[in-house]
Short mmCIF file of C-alpha atoms in Angstrom, two decimals:
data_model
loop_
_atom_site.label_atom_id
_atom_site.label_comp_id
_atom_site.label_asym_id
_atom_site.label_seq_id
_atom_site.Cartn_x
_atom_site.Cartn_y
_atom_site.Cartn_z
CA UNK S 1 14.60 -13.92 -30.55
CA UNK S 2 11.79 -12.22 -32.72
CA UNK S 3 8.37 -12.38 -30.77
CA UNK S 4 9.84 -13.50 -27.54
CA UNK S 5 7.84 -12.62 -24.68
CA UNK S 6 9.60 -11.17 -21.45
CA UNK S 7 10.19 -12.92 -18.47
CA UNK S 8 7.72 -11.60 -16.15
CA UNK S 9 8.84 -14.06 -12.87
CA UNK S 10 12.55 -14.71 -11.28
CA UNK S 11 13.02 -17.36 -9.44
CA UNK S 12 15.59 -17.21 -6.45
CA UNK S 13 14.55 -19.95 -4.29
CA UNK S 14 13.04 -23.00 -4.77
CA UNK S 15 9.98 -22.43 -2.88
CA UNK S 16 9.06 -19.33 -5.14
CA UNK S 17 8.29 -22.88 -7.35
CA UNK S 18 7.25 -25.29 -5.32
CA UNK S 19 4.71 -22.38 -3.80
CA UNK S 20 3.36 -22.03 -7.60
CA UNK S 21 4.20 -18.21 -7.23
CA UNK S 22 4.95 -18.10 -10.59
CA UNK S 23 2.24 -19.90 -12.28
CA UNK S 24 -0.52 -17.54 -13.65
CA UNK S 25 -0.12 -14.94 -16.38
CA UNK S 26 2.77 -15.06 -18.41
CA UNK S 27 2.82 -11.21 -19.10
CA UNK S 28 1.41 -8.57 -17.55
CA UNK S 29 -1.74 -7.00 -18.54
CA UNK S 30 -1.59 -3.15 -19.22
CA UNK S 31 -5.08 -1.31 -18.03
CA UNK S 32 -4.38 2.15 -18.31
CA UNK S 33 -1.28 4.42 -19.25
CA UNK S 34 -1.74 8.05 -18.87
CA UNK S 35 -0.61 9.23 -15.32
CA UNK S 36 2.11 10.85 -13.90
CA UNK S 37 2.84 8.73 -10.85
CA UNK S 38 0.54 6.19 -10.52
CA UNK S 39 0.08 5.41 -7.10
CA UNK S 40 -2.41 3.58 -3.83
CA UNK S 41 -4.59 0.91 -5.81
CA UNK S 42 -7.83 -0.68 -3.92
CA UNK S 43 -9.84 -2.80 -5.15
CA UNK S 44 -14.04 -2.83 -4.05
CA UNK S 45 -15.67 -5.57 -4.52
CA UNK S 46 -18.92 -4.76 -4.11
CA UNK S 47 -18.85 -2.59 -7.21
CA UNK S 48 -16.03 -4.95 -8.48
CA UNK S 49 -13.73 -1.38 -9.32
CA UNK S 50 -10.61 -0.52 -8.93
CA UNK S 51 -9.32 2.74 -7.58
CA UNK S 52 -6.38 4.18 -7.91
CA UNK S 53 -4.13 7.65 -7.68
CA UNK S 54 -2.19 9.75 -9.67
CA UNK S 55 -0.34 12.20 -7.39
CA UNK S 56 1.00 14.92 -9.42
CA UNK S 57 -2.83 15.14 -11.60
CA UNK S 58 -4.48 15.78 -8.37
CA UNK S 59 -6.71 13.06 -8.76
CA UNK S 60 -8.16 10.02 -8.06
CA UNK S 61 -8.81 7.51 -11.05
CA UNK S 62 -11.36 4.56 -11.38
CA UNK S 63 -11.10 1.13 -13.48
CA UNK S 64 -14.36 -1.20 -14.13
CA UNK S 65 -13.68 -4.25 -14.07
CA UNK S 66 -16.72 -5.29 -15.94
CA UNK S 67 -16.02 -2.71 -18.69
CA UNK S 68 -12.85 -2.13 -18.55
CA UNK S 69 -13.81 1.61 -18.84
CA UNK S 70 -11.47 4.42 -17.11
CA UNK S 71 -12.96 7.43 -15.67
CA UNK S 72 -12.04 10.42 -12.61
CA UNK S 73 -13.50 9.60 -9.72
CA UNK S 74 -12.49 12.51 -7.71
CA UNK S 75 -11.03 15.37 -8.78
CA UNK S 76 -8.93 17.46 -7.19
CA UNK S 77 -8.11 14.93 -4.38
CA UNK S 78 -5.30 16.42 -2.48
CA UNK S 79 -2.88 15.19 -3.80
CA UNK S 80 -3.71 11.40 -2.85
CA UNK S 81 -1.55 8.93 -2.28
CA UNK S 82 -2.30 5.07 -0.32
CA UNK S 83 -6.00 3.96 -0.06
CA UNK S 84 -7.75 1.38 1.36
CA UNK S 85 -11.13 0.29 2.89
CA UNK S 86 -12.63 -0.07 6.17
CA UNK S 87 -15.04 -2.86 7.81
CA UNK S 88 -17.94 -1.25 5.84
CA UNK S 89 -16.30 -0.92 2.88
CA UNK S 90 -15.82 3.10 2.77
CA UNK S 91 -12.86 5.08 1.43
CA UNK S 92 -9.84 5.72 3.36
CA UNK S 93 -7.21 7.96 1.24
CA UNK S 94 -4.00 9.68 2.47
CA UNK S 95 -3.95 13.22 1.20
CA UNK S 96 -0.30 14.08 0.96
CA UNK S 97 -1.52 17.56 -0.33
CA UNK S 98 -4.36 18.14 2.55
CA UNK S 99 -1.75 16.36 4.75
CA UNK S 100 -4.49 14.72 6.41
CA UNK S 101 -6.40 10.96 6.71
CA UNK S 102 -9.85 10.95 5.24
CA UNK S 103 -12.73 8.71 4.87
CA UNK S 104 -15.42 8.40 1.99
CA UNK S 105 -18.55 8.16 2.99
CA UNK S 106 -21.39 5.65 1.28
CA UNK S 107 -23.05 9.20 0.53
CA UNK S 108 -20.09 10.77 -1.30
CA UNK S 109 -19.21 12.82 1.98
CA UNK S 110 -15.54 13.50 2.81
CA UNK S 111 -15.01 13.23 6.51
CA UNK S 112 -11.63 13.57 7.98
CA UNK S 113 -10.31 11.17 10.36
CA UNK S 114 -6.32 12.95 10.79
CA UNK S 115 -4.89 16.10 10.04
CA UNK S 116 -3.10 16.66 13.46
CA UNK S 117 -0.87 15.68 15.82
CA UNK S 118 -0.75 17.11 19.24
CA UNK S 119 -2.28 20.89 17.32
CA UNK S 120 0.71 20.43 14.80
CA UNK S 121 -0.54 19.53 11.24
CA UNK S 122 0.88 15.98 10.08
CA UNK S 123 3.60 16.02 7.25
CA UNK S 124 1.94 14.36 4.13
CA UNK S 125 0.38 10.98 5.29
CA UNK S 126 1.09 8.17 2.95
CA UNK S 127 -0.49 4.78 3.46
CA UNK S 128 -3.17 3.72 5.45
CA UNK S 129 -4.42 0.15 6.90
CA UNK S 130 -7.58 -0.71 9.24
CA UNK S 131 -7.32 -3.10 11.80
CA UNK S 132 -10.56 -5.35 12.43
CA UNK S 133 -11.15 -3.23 15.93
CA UNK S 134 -12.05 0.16 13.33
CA UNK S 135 -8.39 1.58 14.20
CA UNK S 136 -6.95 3.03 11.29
CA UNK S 137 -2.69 3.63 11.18
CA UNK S 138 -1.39 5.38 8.70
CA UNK S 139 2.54 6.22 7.96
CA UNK S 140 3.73 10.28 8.03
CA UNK S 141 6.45 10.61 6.08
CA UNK S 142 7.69 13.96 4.40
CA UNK S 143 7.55 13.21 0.83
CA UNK S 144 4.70 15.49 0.03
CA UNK S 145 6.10 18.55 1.73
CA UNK S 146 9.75 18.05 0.12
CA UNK S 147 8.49 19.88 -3.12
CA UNK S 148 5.64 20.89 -5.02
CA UNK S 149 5.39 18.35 -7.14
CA UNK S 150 2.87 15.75 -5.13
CA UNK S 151 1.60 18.37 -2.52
CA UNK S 152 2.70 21.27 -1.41
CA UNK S 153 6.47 22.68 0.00
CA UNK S 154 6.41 22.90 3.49
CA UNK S 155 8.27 22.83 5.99
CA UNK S 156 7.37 19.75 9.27
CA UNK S 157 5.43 21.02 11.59
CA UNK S 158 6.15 17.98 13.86
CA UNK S 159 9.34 17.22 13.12
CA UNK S 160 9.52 13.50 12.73
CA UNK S 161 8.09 10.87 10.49
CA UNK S 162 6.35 8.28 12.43
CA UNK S 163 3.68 5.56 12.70
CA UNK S 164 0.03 6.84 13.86
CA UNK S 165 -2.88 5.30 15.29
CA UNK S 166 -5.99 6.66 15.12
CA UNK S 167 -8.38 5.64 18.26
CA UNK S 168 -12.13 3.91 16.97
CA UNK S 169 -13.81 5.22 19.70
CA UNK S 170 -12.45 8.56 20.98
CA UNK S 171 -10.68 9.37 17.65
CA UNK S 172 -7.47 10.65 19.19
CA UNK S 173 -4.15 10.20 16.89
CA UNK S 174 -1.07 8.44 18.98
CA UNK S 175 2.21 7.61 17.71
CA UNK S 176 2.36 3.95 17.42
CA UNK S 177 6.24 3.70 16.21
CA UNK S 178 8.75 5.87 15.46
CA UNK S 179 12.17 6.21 14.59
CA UNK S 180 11.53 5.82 10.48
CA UNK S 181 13.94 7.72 8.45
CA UNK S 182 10.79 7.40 5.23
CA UNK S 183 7.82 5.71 6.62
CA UNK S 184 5.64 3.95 3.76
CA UNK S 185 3.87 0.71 2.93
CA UNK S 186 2.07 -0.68 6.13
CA UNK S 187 0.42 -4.39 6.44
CA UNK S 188 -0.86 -6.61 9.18
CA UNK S 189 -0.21 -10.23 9.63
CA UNK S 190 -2.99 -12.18 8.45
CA UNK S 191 -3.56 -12.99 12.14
CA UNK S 192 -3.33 -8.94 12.67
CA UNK S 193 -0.65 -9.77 15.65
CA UNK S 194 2.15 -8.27 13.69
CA UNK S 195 2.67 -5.19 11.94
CA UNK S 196 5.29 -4.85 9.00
CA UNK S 197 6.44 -1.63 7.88
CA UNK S 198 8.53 -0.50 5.27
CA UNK S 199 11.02 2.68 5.20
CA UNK S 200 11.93 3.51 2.11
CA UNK S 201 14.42 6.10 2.82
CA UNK S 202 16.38 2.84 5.04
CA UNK S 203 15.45 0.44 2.92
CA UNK S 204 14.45 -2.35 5.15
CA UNK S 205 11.17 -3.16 6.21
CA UNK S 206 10.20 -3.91 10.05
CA UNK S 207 7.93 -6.15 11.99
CA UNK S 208 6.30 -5.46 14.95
CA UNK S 209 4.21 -7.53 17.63
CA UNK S 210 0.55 -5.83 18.31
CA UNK S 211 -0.11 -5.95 22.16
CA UNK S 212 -3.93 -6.74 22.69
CA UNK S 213 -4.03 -2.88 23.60
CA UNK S 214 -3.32 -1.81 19.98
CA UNK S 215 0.31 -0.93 21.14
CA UNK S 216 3.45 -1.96 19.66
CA UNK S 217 6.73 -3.56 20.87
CA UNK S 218 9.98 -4.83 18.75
CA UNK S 219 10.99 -3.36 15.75
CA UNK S 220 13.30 -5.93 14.51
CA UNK S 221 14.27 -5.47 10.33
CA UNK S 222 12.21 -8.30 8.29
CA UNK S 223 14.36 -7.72 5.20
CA UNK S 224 16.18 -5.59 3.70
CA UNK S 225 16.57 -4.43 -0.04
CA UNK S 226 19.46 -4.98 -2.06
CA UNK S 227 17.77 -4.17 -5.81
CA UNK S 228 15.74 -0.76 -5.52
CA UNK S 229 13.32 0.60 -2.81
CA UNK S 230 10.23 -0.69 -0.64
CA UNK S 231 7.24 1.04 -1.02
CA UNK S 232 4.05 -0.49 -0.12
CA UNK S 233 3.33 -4.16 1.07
CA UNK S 234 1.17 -6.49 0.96
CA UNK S 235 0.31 -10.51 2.28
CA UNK S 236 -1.04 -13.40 0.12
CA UNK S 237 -3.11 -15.92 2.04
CA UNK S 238 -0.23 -18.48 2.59
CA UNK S 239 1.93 -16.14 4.56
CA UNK S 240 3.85 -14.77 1.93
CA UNK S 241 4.78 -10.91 2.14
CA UNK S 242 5.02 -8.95 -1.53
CA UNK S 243 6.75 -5.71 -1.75
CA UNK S 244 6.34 -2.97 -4.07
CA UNK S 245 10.25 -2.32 -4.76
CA UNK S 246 10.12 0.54 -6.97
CA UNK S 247 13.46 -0.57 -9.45
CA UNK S 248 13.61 -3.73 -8.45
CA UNK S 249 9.99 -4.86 -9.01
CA UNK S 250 7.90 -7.08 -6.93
CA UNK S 251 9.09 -9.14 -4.10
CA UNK S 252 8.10 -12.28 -2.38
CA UNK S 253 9.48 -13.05 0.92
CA UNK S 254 8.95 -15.96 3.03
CA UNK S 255 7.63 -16.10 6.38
CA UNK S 256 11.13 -16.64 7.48
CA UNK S 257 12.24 -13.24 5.22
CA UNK S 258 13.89 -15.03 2.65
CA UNK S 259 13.72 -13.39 -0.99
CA UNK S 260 11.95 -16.13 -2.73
CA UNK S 261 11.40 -13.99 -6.11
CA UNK S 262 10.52 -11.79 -8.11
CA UNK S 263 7.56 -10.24 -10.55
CA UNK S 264 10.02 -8.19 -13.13
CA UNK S 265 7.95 -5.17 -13.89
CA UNK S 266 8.80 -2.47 -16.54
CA UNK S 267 9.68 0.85 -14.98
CA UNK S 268 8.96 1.97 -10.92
CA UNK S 269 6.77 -0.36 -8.91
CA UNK S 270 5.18 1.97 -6.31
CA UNK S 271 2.49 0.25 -5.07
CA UNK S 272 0.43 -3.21 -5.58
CA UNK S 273 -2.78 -5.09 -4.12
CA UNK S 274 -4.58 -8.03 -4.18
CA UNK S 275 -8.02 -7.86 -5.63
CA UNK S 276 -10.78 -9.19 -8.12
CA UNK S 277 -13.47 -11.85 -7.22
CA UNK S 278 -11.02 -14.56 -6.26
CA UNK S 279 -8.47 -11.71 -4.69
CA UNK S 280 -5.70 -13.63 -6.76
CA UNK S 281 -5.19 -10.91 -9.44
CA UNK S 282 -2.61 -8.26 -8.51
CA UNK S 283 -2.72 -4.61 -9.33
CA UNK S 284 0.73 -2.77 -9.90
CA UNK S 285 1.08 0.81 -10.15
CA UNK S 286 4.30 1.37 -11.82
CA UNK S 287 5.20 4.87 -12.94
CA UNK S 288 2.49 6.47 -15.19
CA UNK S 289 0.64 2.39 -15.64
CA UNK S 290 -1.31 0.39 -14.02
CA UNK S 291 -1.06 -3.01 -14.88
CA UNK S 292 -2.36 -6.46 -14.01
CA UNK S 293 -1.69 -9.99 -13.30
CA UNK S 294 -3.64 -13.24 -12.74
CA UNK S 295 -1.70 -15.09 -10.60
CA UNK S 296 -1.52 -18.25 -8.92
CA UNK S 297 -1.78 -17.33 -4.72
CA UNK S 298 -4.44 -15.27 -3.46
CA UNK S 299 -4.09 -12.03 -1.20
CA UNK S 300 -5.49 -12.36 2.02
CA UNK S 301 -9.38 -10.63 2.93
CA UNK S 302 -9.08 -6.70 3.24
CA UNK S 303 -10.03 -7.02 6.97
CA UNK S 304 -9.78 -10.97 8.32
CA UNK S 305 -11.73 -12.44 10.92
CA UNK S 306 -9.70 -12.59 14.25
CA UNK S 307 -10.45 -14.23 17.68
CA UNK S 308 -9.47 -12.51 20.66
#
């Protein structure tokens, strides 16, 4: 019909309802077109701004909230791909160009946290999360050496696409899983006692259990995808895990890994967060957009508070 609006939430169980998943906007919001491969969004609230990547430009791209202004904040970047922030609410960006882990000092000062493994430089790191204890893990992949196009054609110097943890204190990079065929997206529980990680070349994403050491044990596959590809990942408050899909849009899987729905999102969904003042508005980078969408659930705190 003339003027109809698209549907913007599928339903595919009943809880995706009865959770009022689908209850806030009714269309997405479109806050900037213009990139090649939009990519990594983070939201800071203490300057209530969004950043963001666009591989292929070599940059790194900032929305205002307050203004709704769009500007380069870095530029080049190395080729940047995830970012988040740590306890004190710096920088962390995966440089799939640099192939290396850096952090953003409150000055403006780059300092690198990863660039190699055992004296062999990392593939293209991809995503990046920070654990309350200052550890930062970060996924390896290849996709940045494959071609030129979001880095730089090389060849792996390590040879495998794993899982690394970087040390807080002595700074020394371990693998903390391997065995990936395309590491990607990587969340903690909100409890930080499980760590869920999707492969995007298998297509599934794992859990793990997070020994009080910072090591890892299990493995198990969480959920698999049957429309598209998982990128990056993220929790609402209630539990809830929401996957970038790429094709297939936005999922929302249950605690138990059951597919509740969907956010249908025009073109590739690469990445998405939780941010804004009440953390329920979610970010999607999706191809060369990034878009927004009030919603009805809330995204858990960048870095909880956890007893131990």
């Amino acid at each position: 019909m003339p003027g109809e609006q698209p549907q913007t939430y599928e339903t595919l169980d009943e809880r995706f309802r009865t959770g009022r998943c689908q209850a806030g906007d009714s269309r997405l919001e479109t806050l900037f077109d213009g990139c090649r491969w939009a990519e990594g969004p983070v939201y800071v609230p203490a300057g209530r701004y969004l950043l963001w990547s666009d591989i292929p430009n070599d940059r790194l791209l900032r929305w205002d909230e307050t203004t709704g202004s769009v500007g380069v904040f870095r530029s080049p970047a190395g080729y940047p791909n995830g970012n988040t922030l740590d306890g004190q609410g710096r920088l962390i960006t995966c440089e799939q160009g640099n192939r290396r882990v850096t952090r953003t000092e409150h000055d403006g000062s780059v300092t690198v946290i990863a660039e190699r493994f055992r004296g062999k430089r990392l593939n293209s790191p991809n995503d990046a999360v920070v654990r309350s204890d200052g550890s930062v893990w970060f996924s390896d992949p290849e996709f940045g050496i494959a071609t030129d196009y979001e880095g730089h054609r090389a060849e792996s110097e390590i040879g495998a696409r794993n899982v690394y943890r970087v040390d807080p204190g002595s700074g020394e990079v371990r693998v903390a899983a391997e065995g990936f065929q395309g590491p990607n997206g990587l969340v903690f529980s909100p409890d930080e006692r499980k760590l869920y990680v999707s492969d995007s070349l298998a297509n599934h994403i794992r859990v793990f259990d997070v020994r009080p050491n910072g090591t890892l044990s299990g493995g198990d596959v969480f959920a698999e995808c049957r429309s598209g590809n998982f990128d990056n990942i993220r929790f609402d408050d209630a539990g809830r895990l929401w996957a970038a899909a790429l094709h297939g849009g936005v999922h929302c899987y249950d605690p138990d890994g059951t597919l509740l729905g969907r956010v249908l999102v025009p073109g590739t969904v690469a990445n998405i967060r939780f941010g804004g003042a009440r953390r329920n508005r979610m970010f999607i980078a999706a191809d060369s957009t990034l878009y927004s969408l009030v919603m009805s659930v809330t995204g858990t705190p960048p870095l909880p508070s956890v007893s131990r």
